[in-house]
Coordinates of C-alpha atoms and ligand atoms in Angstrom, one line a residue:
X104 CA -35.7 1.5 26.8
X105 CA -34.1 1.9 23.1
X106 CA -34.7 -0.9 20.8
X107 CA -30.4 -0.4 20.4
X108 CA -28.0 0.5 22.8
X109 CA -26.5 2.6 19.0
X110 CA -27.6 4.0 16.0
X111 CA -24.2 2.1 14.7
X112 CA -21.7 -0.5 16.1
X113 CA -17.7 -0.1 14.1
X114 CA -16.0 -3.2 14.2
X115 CA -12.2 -2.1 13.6
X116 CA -10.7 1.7 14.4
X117 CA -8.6 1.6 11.2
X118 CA -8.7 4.1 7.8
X119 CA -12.3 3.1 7.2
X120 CA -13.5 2.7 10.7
X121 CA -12.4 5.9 11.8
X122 CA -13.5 8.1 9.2
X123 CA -17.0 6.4 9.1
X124 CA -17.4 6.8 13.1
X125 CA -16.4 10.3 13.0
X126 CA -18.8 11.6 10.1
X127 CA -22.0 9.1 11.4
X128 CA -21.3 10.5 14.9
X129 CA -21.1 14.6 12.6
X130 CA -24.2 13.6 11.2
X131 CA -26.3 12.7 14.7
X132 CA -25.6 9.3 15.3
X133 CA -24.8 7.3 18.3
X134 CA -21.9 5.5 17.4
X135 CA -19.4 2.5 19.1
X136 CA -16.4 2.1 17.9
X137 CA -14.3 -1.8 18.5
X138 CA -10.7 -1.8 18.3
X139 CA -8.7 -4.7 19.3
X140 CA -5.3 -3.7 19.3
X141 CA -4.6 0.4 18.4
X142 CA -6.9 2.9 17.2
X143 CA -5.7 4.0 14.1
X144 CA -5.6 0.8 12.5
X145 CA -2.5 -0.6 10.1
X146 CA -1.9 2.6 8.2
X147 CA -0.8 4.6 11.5
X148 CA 0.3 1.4 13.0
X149 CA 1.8 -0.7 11.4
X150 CA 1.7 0.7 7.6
X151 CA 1.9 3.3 5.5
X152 CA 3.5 5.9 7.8
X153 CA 5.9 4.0 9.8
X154 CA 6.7 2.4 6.7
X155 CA 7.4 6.0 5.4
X156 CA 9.5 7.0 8.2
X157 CA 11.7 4.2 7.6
X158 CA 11.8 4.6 3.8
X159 CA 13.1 8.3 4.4
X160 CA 15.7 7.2 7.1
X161 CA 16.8 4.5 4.6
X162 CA 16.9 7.4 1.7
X163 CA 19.8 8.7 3.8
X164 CA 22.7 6.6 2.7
X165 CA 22.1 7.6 -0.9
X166 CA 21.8 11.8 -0.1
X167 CA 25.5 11.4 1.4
X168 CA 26.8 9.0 -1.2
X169 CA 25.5 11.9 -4.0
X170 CA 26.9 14.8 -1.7
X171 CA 30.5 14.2 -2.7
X172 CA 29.7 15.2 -6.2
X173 CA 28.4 18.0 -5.0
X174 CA 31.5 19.0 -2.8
X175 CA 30.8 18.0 0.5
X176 CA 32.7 15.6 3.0
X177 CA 31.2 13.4 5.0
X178 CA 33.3 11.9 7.7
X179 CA 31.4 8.2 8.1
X180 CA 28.1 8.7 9.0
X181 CA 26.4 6.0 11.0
X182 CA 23.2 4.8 11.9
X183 CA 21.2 3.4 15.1
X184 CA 18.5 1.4 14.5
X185 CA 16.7 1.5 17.9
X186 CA 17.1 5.7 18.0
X187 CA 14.9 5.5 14.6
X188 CA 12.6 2.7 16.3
X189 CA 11.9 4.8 19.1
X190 CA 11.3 7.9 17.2
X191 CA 9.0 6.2 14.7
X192 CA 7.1 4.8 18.1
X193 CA 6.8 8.1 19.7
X194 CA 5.3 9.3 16.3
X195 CA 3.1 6.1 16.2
X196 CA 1.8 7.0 19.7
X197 CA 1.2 10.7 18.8
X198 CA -1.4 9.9 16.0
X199 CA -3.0 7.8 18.2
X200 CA -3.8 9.8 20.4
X201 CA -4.8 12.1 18.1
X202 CA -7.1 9.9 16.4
X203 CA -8.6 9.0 19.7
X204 CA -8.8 12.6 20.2
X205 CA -10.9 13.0 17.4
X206 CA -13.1 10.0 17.8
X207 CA -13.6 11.4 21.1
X208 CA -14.9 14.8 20.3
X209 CA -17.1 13.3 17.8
X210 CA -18.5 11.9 20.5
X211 CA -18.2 8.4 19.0
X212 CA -17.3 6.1 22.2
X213 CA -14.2 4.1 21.8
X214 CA -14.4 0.3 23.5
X215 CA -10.5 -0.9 23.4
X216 CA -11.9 -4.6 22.5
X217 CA -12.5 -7.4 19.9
X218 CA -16.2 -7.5 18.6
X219 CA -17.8 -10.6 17.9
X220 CA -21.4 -11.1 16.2
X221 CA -24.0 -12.7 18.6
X222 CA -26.6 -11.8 16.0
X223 CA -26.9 -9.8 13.3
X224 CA -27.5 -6.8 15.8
X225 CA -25.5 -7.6 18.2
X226 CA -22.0 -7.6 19.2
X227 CA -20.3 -9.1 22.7
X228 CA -17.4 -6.7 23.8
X229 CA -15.1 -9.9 25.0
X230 CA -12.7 -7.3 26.8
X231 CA -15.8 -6.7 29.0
X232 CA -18.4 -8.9 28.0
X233 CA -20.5 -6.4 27.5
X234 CA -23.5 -6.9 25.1
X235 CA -24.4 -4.0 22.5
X236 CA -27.1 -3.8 20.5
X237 CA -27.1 -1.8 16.9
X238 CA -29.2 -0.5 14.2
X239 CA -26.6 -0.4 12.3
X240 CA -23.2 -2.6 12.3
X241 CA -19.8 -1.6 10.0
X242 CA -17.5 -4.3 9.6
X243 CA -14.2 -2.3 9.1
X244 CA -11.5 -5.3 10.0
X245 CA -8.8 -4.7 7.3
X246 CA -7.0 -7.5 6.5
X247 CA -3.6 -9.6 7.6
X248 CA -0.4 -10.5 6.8
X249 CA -0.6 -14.0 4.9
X250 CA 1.6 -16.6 6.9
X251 CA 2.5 -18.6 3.7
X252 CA 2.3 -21.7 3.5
X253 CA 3.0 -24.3 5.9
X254 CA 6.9 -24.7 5.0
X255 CA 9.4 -26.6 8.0
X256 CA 10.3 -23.3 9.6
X257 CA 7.9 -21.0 9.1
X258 CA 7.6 -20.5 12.4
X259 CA 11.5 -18.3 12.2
X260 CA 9.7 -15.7 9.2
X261 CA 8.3 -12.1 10.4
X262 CA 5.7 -10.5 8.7
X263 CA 6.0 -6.9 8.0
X264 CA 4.0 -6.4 11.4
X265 CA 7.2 -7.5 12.8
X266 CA 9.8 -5.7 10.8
X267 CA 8.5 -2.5 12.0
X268 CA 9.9 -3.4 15.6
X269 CA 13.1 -5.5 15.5
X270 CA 15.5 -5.4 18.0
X271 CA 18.2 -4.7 15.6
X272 CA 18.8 -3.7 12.1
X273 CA 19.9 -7.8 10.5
X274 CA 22.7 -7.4 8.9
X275 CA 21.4 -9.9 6.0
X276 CA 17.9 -10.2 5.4
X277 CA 15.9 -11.9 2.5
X278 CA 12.6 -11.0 1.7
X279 CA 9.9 -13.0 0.0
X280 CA 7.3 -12.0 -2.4
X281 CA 6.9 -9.7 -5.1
X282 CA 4.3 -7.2 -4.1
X283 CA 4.7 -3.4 -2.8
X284 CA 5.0 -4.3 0.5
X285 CA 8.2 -6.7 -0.5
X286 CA 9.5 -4.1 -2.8
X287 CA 9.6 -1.4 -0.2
X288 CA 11.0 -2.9 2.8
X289 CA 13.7 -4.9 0.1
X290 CA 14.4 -1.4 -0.2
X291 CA 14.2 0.1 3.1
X292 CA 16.9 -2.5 4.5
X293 CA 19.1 -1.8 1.7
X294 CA 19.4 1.8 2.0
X295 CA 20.2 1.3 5.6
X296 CA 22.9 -1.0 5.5
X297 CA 21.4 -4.6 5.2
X298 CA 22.2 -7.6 2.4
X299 CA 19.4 -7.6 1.0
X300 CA 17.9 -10.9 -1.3
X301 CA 14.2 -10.6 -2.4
X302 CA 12.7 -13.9 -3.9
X303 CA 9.6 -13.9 -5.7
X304 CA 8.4 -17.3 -7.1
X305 CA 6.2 -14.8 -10.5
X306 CA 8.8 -14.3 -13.3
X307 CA 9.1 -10.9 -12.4
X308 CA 8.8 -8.1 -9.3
X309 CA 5.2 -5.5 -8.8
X310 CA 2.5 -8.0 -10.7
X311 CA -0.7 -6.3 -11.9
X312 CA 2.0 -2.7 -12.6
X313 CA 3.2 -1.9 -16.1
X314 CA 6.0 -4.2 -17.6
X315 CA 8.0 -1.7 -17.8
X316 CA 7.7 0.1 -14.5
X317 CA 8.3 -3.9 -13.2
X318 CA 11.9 -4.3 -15.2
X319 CA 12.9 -0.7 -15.0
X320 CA 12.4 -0.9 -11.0
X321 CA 14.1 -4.4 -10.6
X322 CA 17.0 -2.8 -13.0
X323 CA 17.4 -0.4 -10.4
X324 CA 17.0 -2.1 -7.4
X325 CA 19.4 -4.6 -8.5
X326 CA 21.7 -1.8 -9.4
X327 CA 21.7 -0.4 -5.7
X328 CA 23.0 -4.2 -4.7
X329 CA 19.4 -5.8 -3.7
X330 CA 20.2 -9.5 -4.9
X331 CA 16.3 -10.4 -6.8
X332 CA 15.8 -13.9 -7.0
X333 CA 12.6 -14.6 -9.3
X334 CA 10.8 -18.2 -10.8
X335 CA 11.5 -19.7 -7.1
X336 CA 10.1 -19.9 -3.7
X337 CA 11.3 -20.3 0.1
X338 CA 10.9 -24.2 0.7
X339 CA 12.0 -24.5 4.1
X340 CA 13.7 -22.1 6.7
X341 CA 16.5 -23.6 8.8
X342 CA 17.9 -22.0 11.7
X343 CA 21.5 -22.3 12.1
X344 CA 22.8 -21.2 15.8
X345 CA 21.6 -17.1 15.6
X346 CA 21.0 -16.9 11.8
X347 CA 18.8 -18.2 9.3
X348 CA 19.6 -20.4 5.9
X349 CA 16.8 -20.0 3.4
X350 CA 16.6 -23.1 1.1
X351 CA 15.2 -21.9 -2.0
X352 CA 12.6 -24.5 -4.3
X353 CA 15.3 -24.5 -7.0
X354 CA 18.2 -26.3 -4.6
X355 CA 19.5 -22.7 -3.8
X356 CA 20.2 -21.5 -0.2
X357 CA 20.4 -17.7 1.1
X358 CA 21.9 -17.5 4.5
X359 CA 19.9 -14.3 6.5
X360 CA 19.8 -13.1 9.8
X361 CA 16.4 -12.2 9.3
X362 CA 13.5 -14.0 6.9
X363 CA 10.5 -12.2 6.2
X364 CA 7.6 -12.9 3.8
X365 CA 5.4 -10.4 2.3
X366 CA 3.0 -12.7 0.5
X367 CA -0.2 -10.3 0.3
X368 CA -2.8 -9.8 3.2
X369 CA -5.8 -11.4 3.0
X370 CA -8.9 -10.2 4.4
X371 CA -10.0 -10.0 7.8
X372 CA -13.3 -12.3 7.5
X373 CA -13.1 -15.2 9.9
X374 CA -13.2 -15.6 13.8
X375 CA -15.6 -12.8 14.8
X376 CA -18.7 -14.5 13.7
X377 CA -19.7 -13.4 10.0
X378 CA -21.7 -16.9 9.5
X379 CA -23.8 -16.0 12.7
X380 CA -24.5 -12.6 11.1
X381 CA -25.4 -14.7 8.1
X382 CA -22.9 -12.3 6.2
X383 CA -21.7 -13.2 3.1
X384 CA -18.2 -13.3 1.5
X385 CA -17.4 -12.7 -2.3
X386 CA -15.2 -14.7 -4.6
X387 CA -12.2 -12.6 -4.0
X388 CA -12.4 -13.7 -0.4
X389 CA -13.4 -10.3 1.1
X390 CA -17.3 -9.8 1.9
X391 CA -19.6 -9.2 -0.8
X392 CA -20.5 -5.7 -0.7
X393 CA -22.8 -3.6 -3.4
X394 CA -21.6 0.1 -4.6
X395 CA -23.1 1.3 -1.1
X396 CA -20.8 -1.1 0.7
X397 CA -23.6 -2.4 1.6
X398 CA -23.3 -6.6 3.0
X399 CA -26.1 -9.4 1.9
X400 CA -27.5 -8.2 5.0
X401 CA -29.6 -4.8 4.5
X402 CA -28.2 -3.2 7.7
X403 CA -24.5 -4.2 7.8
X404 CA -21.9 -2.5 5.7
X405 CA -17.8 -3.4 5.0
X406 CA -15.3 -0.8 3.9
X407 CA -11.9 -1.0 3.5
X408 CA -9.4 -3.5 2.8
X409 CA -12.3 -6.8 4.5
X410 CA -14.0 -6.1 1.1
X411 CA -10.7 -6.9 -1.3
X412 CA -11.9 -4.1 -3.8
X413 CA -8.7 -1.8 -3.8
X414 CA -6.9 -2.1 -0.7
X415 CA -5.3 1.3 0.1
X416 CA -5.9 3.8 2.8
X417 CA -7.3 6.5 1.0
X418 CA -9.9 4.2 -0.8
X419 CA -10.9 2.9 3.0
X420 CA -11.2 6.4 4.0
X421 CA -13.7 7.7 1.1
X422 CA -16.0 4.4 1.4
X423 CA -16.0 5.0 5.4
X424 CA -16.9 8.4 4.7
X425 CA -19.3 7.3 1.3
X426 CA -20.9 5.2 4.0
X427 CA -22.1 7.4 6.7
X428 CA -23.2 9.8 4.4
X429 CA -25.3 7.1 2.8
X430 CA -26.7 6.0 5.6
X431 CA -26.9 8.7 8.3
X432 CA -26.1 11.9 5.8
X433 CA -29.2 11.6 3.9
X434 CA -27.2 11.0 1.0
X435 CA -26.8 8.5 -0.9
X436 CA -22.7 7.7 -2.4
X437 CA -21.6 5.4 -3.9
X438 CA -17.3 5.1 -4.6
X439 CA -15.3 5.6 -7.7
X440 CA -13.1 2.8 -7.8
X441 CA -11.4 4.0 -11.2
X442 CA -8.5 5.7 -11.8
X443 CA -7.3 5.2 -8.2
X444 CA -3.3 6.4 -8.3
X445 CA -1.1 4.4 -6.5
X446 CA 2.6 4.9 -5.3
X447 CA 5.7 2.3 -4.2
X448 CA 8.1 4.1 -1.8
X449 CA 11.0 1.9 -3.4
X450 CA 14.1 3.4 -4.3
X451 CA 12.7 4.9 -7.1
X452 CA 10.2 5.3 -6.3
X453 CA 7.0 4.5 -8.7
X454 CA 3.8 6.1 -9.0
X455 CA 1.2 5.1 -11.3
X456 CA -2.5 5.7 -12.4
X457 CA -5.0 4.2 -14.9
X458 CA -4.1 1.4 -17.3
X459 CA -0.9 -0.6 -18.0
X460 CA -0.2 -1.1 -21.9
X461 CA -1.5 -4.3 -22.0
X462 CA -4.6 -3.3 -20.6
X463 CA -5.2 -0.3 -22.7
X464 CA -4.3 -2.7 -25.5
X465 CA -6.9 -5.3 -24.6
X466 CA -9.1 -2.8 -24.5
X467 CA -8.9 0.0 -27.1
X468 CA -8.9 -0.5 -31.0
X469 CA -5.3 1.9 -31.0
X470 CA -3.1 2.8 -28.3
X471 CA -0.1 4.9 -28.3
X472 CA 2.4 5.1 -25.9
X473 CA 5.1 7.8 -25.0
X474 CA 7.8 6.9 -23.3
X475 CA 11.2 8.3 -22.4
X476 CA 14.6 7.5 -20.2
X477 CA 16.6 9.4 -19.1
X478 CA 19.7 10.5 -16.5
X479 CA 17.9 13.5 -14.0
X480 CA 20.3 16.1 -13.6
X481 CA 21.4 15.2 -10.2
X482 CA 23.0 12.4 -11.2
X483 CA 24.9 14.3 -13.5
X484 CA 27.0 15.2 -10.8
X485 CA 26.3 12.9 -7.9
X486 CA 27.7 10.2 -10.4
X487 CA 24.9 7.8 -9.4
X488 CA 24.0 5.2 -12.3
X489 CA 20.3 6.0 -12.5
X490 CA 17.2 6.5 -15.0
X491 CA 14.2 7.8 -15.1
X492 CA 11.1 6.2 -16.4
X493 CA 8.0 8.0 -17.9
X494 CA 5.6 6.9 -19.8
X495 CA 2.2 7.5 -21.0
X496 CA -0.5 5.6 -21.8
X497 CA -3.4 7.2 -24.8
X498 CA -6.3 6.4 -26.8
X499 CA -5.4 6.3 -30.2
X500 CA -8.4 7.4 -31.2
X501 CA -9.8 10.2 -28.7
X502 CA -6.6 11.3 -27.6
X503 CA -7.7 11.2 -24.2
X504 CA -4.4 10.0 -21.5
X505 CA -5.6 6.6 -19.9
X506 CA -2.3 5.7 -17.6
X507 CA 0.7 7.4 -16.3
X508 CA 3.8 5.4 -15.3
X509 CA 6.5 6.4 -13.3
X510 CA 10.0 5.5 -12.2
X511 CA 11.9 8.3 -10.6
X512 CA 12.5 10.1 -7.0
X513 CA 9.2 11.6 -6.1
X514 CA 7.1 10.0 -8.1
X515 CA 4.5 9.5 -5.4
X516 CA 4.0 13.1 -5.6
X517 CA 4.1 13.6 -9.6
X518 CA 1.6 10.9 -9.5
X519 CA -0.5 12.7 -7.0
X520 CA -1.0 15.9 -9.1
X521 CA -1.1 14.0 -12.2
X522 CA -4.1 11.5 -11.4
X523 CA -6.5 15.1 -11.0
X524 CA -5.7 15.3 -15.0
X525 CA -6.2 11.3 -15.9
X526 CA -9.4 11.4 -13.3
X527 CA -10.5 15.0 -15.5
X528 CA -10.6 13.1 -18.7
X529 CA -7.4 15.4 -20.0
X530 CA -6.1 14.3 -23.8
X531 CA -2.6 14.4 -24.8
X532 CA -3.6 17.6 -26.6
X533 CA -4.0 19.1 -22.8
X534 CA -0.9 17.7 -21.9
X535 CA 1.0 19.2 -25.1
X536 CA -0.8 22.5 -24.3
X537 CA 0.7 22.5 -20.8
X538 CA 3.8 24.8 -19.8
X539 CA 6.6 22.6 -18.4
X540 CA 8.5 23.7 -15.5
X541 CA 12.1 23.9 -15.8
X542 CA 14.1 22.3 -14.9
X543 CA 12.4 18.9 -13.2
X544 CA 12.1 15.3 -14.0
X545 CA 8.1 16.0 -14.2
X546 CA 8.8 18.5 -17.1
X547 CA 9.1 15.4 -19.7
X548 CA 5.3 14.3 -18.7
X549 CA 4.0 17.7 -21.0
X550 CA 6.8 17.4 -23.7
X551 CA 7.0 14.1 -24.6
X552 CA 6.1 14.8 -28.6
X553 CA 7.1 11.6 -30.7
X554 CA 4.9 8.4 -30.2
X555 CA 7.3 5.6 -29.5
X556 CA 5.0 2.5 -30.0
X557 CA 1.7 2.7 -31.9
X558 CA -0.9 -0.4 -31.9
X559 CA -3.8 -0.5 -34.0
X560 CA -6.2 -3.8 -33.7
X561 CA -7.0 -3.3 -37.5
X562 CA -3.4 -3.4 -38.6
X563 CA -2.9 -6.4 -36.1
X564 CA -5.8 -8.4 -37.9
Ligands
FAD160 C1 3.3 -2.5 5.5 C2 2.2 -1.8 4.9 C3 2.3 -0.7 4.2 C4 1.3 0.0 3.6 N1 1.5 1.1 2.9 C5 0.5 1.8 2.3 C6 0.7 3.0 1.6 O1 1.8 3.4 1.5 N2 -0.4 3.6 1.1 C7 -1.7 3.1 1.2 O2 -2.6 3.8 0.8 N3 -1.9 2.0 1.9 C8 -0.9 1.3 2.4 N4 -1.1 0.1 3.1 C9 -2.5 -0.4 3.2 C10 -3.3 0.3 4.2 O3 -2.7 0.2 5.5 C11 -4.7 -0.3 4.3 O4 -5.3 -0.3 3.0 C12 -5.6 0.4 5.2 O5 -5.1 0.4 6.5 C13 -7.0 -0.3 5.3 O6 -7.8 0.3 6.2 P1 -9.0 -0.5 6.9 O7 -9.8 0.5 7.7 O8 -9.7 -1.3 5.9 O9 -8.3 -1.6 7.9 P2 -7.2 -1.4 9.0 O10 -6.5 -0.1 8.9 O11 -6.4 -2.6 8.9 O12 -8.0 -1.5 10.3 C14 -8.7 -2.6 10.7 C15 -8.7 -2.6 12.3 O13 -9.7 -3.6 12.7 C16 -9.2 -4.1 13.9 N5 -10.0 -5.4 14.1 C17 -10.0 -6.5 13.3 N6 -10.9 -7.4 13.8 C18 -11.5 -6.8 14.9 C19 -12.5 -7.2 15.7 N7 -13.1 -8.4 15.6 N8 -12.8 -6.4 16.8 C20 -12.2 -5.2 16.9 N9 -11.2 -4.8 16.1 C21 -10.9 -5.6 15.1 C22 -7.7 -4.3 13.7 O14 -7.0 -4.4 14.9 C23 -7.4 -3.0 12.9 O15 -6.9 -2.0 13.7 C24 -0.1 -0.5 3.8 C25 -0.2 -1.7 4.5 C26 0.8 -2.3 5.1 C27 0.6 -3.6 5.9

């Protein structure tokens, strides 16, 4: 009998999970893979593509508000929530399939269970009880929404887990927190109809994202009719016959039919027995992991969003895939976690890459930032009060581009092809050497010529 019942044991069928199971499976192993609740993990499920579906129904109102300009009539168009619910589901269900597809042709073998540690080699299957043995174990468990703190009512808020399946489109809905997440589904209910209030108890919306990006945004959002709310938190959550009233740490109330908080995700780490596995956690709360996503113990790894490093899907998918090449490829990979570009599907949207201004400031002896505003031509006759925001981020003294920041439609995909430039080391000289296309937004990212704020640590001392 085999010392293991597998060369490796998955604990979660997410981004990380899947893509790790898949390539150890390509490269000879025999691999499990736990899932608790749907393969695929939150990115199919419960993330980034529903979340997408709904930002592009939401994007709807605003194509047949600009169409007027443009000479066409539109005789009141209206909008079904459940028929977009159903459709997203169907969608949902698709890719599941097809990721269980895939696992299965790997010949991976998929147990639809939670995993828990019996010892650092073993796992109990507690949909069947089953015991399995591993050489190897991957803790691939993500992270959840954060309930927030123990307020009188918190049992009436909905997570985004929630959101993604309401029975109805709330007329009214407030939204707390001040992250992505928030921004985007602040967003999302607008576009489709809702009131929407966001509240977010920092002094301002997108922490940790250029100050700029973070007033130009909230300009904009606040100019589409989403009520922001910032300095102040939800204290309690009272509900008043079928709605909601939302009293506010500052004495304010918001009356909502829905309440949902959006308060970050914190790692998945507790309840499946790390202490037994004698795995350790880091001081960011996710487990402690080395370059190799490699756990204090030799032969358990964590990828993905459990480790808190940067918590996006494709970052999960390269340290699943970084893993089993490390480990079962023969070759050894460790993960680039610089330079990661990063998109909010607001409305505009944002996409950015490197550093912020003040980082590049804390940082380099000069920095000098381009920037520029400006009305895209559709607007010119859709009549829509909007600007663009572009900025650029450089090294004063090498020339080389260390940030990108944009506000605009599309800027997920500017940012996309952008990042190969910033992750290739490119100067502004590269950029100024660059034929724009004509005529886009994305044009003003290689002309931008004048410098419109210069700092220079020598002339500030
Ligand atoms: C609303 C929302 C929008 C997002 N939008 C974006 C976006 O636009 N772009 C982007 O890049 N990222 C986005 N993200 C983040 C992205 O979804 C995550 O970074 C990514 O899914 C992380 O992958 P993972 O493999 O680490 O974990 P997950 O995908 O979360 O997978 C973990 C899996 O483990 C399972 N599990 C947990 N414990 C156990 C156990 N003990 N036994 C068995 N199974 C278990 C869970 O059920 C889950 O399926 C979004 C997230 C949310 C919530």
């Amino acid at each position: 009998m085999a010392a293991h019942d597998v060369d490796l044991m998955v604990i979660g069928g997410g981004s990380g999970g899947v893509r790790a199971a898949r390539v150890a499976a390509g490269h000879g192993a025999r691999v499990m893979i736990a899932e608790e609740y749907r393969v695929g993990g939150t990115c199919v499920i419960r993330g980034c593509v529903p979340k997408k579906l709904l930002v592009y129904a939401s994007r709807f109102s605003l194509d047949f508000e600009e169409a007027a300009g443009f000479g066409w009539t539109l005789h009141s168009p209206t909008f079904d929530w459940p028929t977009l619910i159903a459709n997203k589901d169907r969608e949902i269900a698709r890719l599941e399939a097809a990721y269980t597809a895939t696992l299965e042709k790997a010949g991976v073998a998929i147990a639809k269970s939670r995993a828990v540690f019996e010892d650092s080699h073993a796992v109990r299957l507690l949909a069947t009880g089953e015991r399995v043995r591993a050489a190897h174990v991957l803790i691939a468990t993500g992270a959840a929404p954060h309930a927030g703190p123990a307020i009188p009512g918190r049992e009436h808020v909905i997570s985004s887990n929630e959101a993604f399946n309401l029975p109805e489109l709330p007329r009214r809905i407030l939204v707390q927190g001040g992250s992505y997440i928030a921004v985007e589904f602040a967003c999302i209910f607008a576009g489709l109809g809702s009131k929407v209030t966001l509240v977010y108890r920092g002094e301002n919306i997108l922490r940790g994202f250029d100050d700029d990006v973070r007033g130009h945004l909230r300009e904009q959002m606040e100019k589409r009719g989403i009520h922001v709310i910032t300095g102040t938190k939800v204290a309690a959550v009272e509900k008043i016959k079928t709605h909601f009233c939302a009293h506010l740490s500052g004495g304010m109330s918001v009356t909502a039919d829905r309440v949902m908080f959006a308060l970050g995700r914190p790692p998945n780490v507790y309840g499946f027995g790390l202490d037994t596995a004698e795995v350790k956690l880091a001081d960011n709360g996710g487990i402690k992991v080395d370059e190799y996503s490699r756990t204090s113990v030799p032969h358990i790894y964590a990828v993905g969003d459990v480790t808190n490093r940067v918590n996006l899907t494709p970052v999960a998918i390269r340290e699943g895939h970084a893993f089993a090449d490390t480990v079962f490829g023969g070759k050894p990979t460790a993960v680039d976690h610089t330079n990661v570009p990063t998109a909010v599907f607001s409305e505009p949207e944002v996409g950015a890459i490197g550093l912020t201004e003040a980082q590049a400031r804390a940082r380099f002896a000069k920095v000098d930032i381009y920037r520029t505003m400006f009305r895209p031509l559709k607007a010119t006759l859709s009549g829509r009060d909007t600007t663009v925001l572009l900025k650029l981020v450089v090294d004063g003294v090498t020339d080389r581009v260390l940030g990108c920041h944009i506000v605009a439609p599309d800027a997920g995909e500017m940012i996309q092809l952008f990042a190969i430039a910033v992750k290739m080391g490119a100067t502004k000289a590269d950029l100024d050497a660059t034929m724009a296309v004509h005529p886009t937004s994305a044009e003003e990212l290689v002309t931008m010529r004048t410098v419109s704020r210069s700092y220079s640590r020598e002339a500030a001392e």
